[in-house]
Amino acid sequence: MKVFLLPLILLMATSSAVAAERDPILDAMNDELKRSVTELKIDKHDKPYYVSYMISDDTSLEIAAAFGAITKDELSRGRNAFVDVHVGTYQLDSGHVSRGLFGLAGGVPGSVKEISLDDNYDAIRHELWLQTDSSYKNAIQHLEKKKSDLGEKNVKERPDDWSKESAIVRVEPRCKLSVDRVLWADKMKGWSAIFKSYPKIRTSKVTLDAALLNKYFVNNEGSEIRVPDGRCMLSASATAESSDGFAISDSVVFGSFDIDHMPADALVQEKIKALAEKLTQVIVAKELDTYDGPIMLEGEAAAEFFDKILSPSIIVKRPFDGDPIKNTEDANQSRIGRRILPTYVNVEDIPDLKDEKGALLPAGYDVDNEGVPGQKVVVVEKGILKRLLSTRLPTLKNKSSNGHAPGNGGEPIVTNLVVNSERTLDMAALKAKLMALGKDEGLDYVLIVRKFSAPPQMNGRDFSFENISALLSGVRNRSALPYAVEVVKVNLSDGHEELLRGGQFTTANIRMLRDIAATGDDKHRYQLTDGQTVTTPSLIVTDVELQKIHADADKPPKLEHPYFEKH
Amino acid sequence: LTLVSNNPSCSSQSKRFTSRGLLTILSLSLLLLPAEASVAKKHSKRTAPPFKATATAADSIVMQAMQKELNRSFAKLKDAGPAPVHFLCYRVYDKKEITITASYGGITTDPSLVHTRLLNVELRAGSPQLDSTHHNQHAGFAGMFRGPQPLPIEDDESALRAAMWNKTDSVFKAAQKSFNEAQSDKDVLVAEEDESNDFSVEKPKTYIGARQELAIDPERWQAILRRASEIYKRYPTITDSDVTLRANVIRRYIVTSEGTKIEDESVQYTLMTVASAIADDGMRVWLYDHAESPYLKDLPDEKKIDTMVDNLAKAVEQLRVAPVAEPYAGPVILQSKAAGVFFHEVFGHRAEGHRQKDEEEGRTFTKMIGQKIMPSFITVRDDPTCKQLAGLPLNSFYRYDDEGVPAQNVMLVDHGVLKTFLLSRSPVKGFSQSNGHGRSSPGADPVARQGNLIVESSNQVPYSKLREMLIAEIKRQGRPYGLVFDEIAGGFTLTQTWMPQLFKLLPLRVYRVYADGRPDELLRGVSMIGTPLVSLETIMCSADDYNTFNGNCGAESGWVPVSASAPSLLLRTLEVERQSKLQNKPPILPPPPKEAK
């Protein structure tokens, strides 16, 4: 008996401690939610059957530095409320409605608004009231539109509109961002000054974006959640330019749940230096001749490859009912049960993957933004696509959520992708295999790609012209894979390696995954610029075409960099 | 080309209320520049000979970095390209801003200080007669999107110079390209009507103003605004409301290859409140009230803020239940603020110099210099050197414009006769010099803009008499009623030839005045439209009251603070049309009950 009593007592102690200090935000959310589901009704229309409120209470520190000086140092707070009101039934409801041609990018069912930063019950409840009111009215219109759209169509089999999930109650203590701003500003200045030793680097920037938020969620199914969520990203980006006008950009990124889990300063320093050195070398390297044959994607390049090629194919996409433009069949769903990778490869997505110190990773979470626990999903098993990442928006093959909702009606998100191989070669054997494949094809050399270009991430608060043009050029060049920055030519006669001036994949699509010929034993977790991580070994892909980078190179600057002119 | 003179309501509110319809009205920012900056007299007399300006130890680090990089760049770039560089200018805007907004008792914006520095590089390739900016005359709003370069916010010379070097290089290359295009345009296009030079010659100026810091106690102001915003809780039909304090200081640095060196500062404190409600027919009605000053002490005290909020809440509640106005043409009174906005749109934008030489512009007044364009009792000037008018602060005081040219009081219309235009350093036929109206938002390329537009009348009567004249005119025209326009949100005008060259004013509150002596009736939901030449001719008389509309004006060179002052005006005929409105019903449930204390 005693064995069972103990946890019960502990539980009670926890909940009473929470009850002792009521949170005015949760109170306002619960009270207005209750009123909305019981009283909100207009004319002949039904009351809402599902209402959820999410509030993200966000504190973030952004420090940026360039060339040894701070360019931005802002600590900011924000609170946003997301209100989601569904009218109808789980089978047919008001959600996920295309709004004509303009809605093709995805309808936004909820609404979002900045709310009081003070824990002011009245102010928060007032905002929730107004947002619930307009969301309810929109929901009625959407349901009626959906019904009439469906009435005109011959729908054979239709998935439900909203999955049923278990309610969870989880109220954790509120977190608070604590960063030594002065210390970090100094670090950033120091790191940005590394580039002062590299005259070929034209522009560079080091950015820290440390955000810590308290995520509140309640719904009328009984969920009540308050959990901390962190995302701390540190990146250094640079553009190098050669005397003949060839320019290339790249960045290094570090990510963690919060600032205390950032890598050691010495490692950051070392990696930024390596970035500067690599770019300096790349721009003076020889150009690549068009290449057709096997390549090795080594280390980080393998991670970027999976992110760009596999990630878009493992999420549930559901077409709108009554879309004015006929939807193509959802390719992702149709691949379920089919082989997309070699039979010895398994892939998982793990939202609550932990780092070495036991903390969540920047894209990770315990509970997603629809209040569903983030679950580990075995996406690919023995090369076969088994399951897609999903939200509460069901499809015929994915009837429930596995906790991958970004919230506000968005498509499922990939968090921490883990690629496991059951058949690995040590790195020397992997290189030997690559060379053997090259010889079989009668080539003189083979290529190793060590890094794809990671264009600087555009922060929502940083709409500078440079960032926008960098973003646009990224969009232009995206043949699914960005430029390869670090490409190495391996001479087949003697195994000698020579750095080249980057390269560009002519085609890149999901079929390349089936052409993976071998994997290494060097499995490692890599941090990507958008917060996701990919854990993967290096790998060899057969039959790849690479050509030199065709960029509209500007002429080199007319004047020398003022700093380097003096020295 | 859309020109918007905005009201000083907050950006989100303005966007919500005005961005419907065919024209995309850009989001409005509240960017109120200085009314006063104190001066360090010992520096003000210094002058530097052209081309020889050097950085001195007394200069700020920013100024030193600018001067050194400008000198280096100009010396080396002058003859580095196919077209010579004849002018180079660096402008840096160092802005510190605090915004505190409270709604319904809670603070909704982060009150921490935001510090930014923006660089604009103006590099002209070619000659003053024809240079790389020639083409820009047709670029319209493109300049607004050619973003400025963010700079380090620290005083670190090598980091500042690195960013300046990088920007200069890209501007240099773009200028060479533009000059080439301008030259080939000359070859293939018919001669332009106005063959003025592209750049005027002005004397270099040196001016160093004193530094100021923002004197805001965020804690105290948060408490004041929280309490004031709670007043709206007493008015259940008011849905959205807030009270905002905004404080900013902009330190501006300008250096040119001609030797101009200006460093000055502007401080602005703004307090405002906005409230809206939804009428039973779905129309969102809203009003705002505001006060601004370069001195914090001149803002309303706590008691006055509370009164301001309470009065506004009552006014919104009245407006919410007021009947909707019907389309109408007939006699109207534009009360002074509305009259100011009327002149800003109808006349002011059409008097901006660069529009006179752009072939795509309507050029309404271009060939009317020396001619009568409005009743002879009206005189219009634009005076950025003026800080106050009739005791009220003017939003657009400055000593030097963004091209480093001293501000001038410009007599635009003298007793109905058009005398000159608002001029930047882009000369116009007959006018070869700037009159200190080359302006821009921080970091944008300057063009000719309005400052403090002041309309004066020599045909003044007391307001009560003007009202009697309105009623007489209503009777004379045989109409049942006339209209009086009171509060106004702003307006816009279209000046280009490929669009209807109209103006539109957006009144918030309108009264119907009956000829038969019935009491005035408050109306909502109208806007005022017209064409410039006809509208100016219908001005019959003015009152002896004066008031000022302080706001921000958006055009090619971004948002700049402006003011428009005028007496109330009686117009023989003006047309009003229905305003677009949302069809939303008011909220279904009543406001939630307050927290049980």
Coordinates of C-alpha atoms in Angstrom, one line a residue, chain A residues 32 35 39-43 66-77 113-118 120-123 125-127 129-130 133 136-137 189 196 202-203 464-466 555-563 565, chain B residues 69 72-73 76-77 80 103-110 112 114-116 145 147 149-154 156-159 161-162 165-166 169-170 172-173 226 233 238-240 585-595:
Chain A
E32 CA -13.3 33.3 -20.8
R35 CA -18.0 31.5 -20.9
E39 CA -22.8 31.2 -24.0
L40 CA -21.4 32.0 -27.4
K41 CA -24.3 31.5 -29.9
I42 CA -25.7 33.5 -32.7
D43 CA -29.1 32.9 -34.3
A66 CA 30.0 43.2 -36.9
F67 CA 33.7 43.9 -37.2
G68 CA 34.2 44.2 -33.5
A69 CA 31.2 46.5 -32.7
I70 CA 27.7 46.0 -31.6
T71 CA 25.1 46.6 -34.3
K72 CA 22.1 45.6 -32.2
D73 CA 21.4 45.0 -28.6
E74 CA 17.7 44.6 -27.8
L75 CA 15.9 42.9 -25.0
S76 CA 12.3 42.6 -25.8
R77 CA 9.1 41.2 -24.4
K113 CA -2.8 39.6 -31.3
E114 CA -0.4 41.2 -28.9
I115 CA -1.9 41.3 -25.5
S116 CA -1.1 42.8 -22.1
L117 CA 2.4 42.1 -20.8
D118 CA 1.2 42.8 -17.3
N120 CA -3.6 41.8 -15.7
Y121 CA -6.7 39.5 -15.6
D122 CA -9.1 42.1 -17.0
A123 CA -6.9 43.2 -19.8
R125 CA -9.7 38.5 -20.7
H126 CA -10.9 41.5 -22.6
E127 CA -8.7 40.7 -25.5
W129 CA -13.3 38.0 -25.5
L130 CA -12.9 40.2 -28.6
D133 CA -16.0 36.8 -30.9
Y136 CA -16.5 32.5 -33.8
K137 CA -18.1 34.6 -36.5
K189 CA 32.2 41.8 -30.1
K196 CA 39.3 41.6 -38.8
R202 CA 33.8 41.6 -47.4
T203 CA 31.0 41.5 -44.9
S464 CA 17.3 45.3 -43.7
F465 CA 17.8 45.5 -47.5
E466 CA 20.8 43.2 -47.3
K555 CA 32.8 43.5 -59.9
P556 CA 35.1 43.5 -56.9
P557 CA 34.9 46.7 -54.8
K558 CA 36.6 49.8 -56.3
L559 CA 38.3 50.6 -53.0
E560 CA 40.0 48.5 -50.6
H561 CA 38.4 47.8 -47.3
P562 CA 39.3 50.8 -45.2
Y563 CA 40.6 48.7 -42.3
E565 CA 44.1 49.5 -46.4
Chain B
E69 CA 35.6 57.4 -45.2
R72 CA 38.9 58.6 -48.9
S73 CA 36.0 57.5 -51.1
K76 CA 39.6 57.7 -55.0
L77 CA 36.2 57.2 -56.6
A80 CA 37.4 55.6 -60.9
S103 CA -4.7 49.0 -23.0
Y104 CA -7.4 48.2 -20.6
G105 CA -5.1 48.5 -17.6
G106 CA -2.2 46.4 -19.0
I107 CA 1.0 47.3 -20.7
T108 CA 1.1 45.9 -24.2
T109 CA 4.4 47.0 -25.6
D110 CA 7.9 46.4 -24.4
S112 CA 12.7 49.2 -23.4
V114 CA 15.4 50.7 -29.0
H115 CA 18.6 52.1 -30.5
T116 CA 19.3 52.0 -34.2
F145 CA 12.3 50.2 -50.7
G147 CA 16.8 50.3 -47.8
Q149 CA 22.3 50.4 -44.4
P150 CA 22.1 49.6 -40.6
L151 CA 25.3 50.7 -38.9
P152 CA 27.0 49.6 -35.7
I153 CA 25.4 51.3 -32.7
E154 CA 28.8 51.6 -31.0
D156 CA 33.9 52.1 -33.2
E157 CA 35.5 53.8 -36.1
S158 CA 36.8 50.8 -38.0
A159 CA 33.4 48.9 -37.8
R161 CA 33.9 52.7 -41.8
A162 CA 33.7 49.0 -42.9
W165 CA 32.7 51.4 -47.4
N166 CA 30.5 48.4 -48.3
D169 CA 30.7 50.5 -53.2
S170 CA 27.2 49.3 -54.1
F172 CA 28.8 53.7 -56.7
K173 CA 28.1 50.8 -59.0
R226 CA -2.1 51.7 -17.0
K233 CA -13.4 50.0 -18.9
I238 CA -15.6 50.6 -26.7
T239 CA -13.8 47.5 -27.9
D240 CA -10.3 48.6 -28.8
K585 CA -21.8 42.8 -35.9
P586 CA -20.8 44.1 -32.5
P587 CA -19.6 41.4 -30.1
I588 CA -22.2 38.8 -29.3
L589 CA -21.4 38.5 -25.6
P590 CA -21.1 41.5 -23.3
P591 CA -17.6 42.4 -22.0
P592 CA -16.4 39.8 -19.5
P593 CA -17.0 40.5 -15.8
K594 CA -14.1 42.1 -14.0
E595 CA -11.7 40.1 -11.8

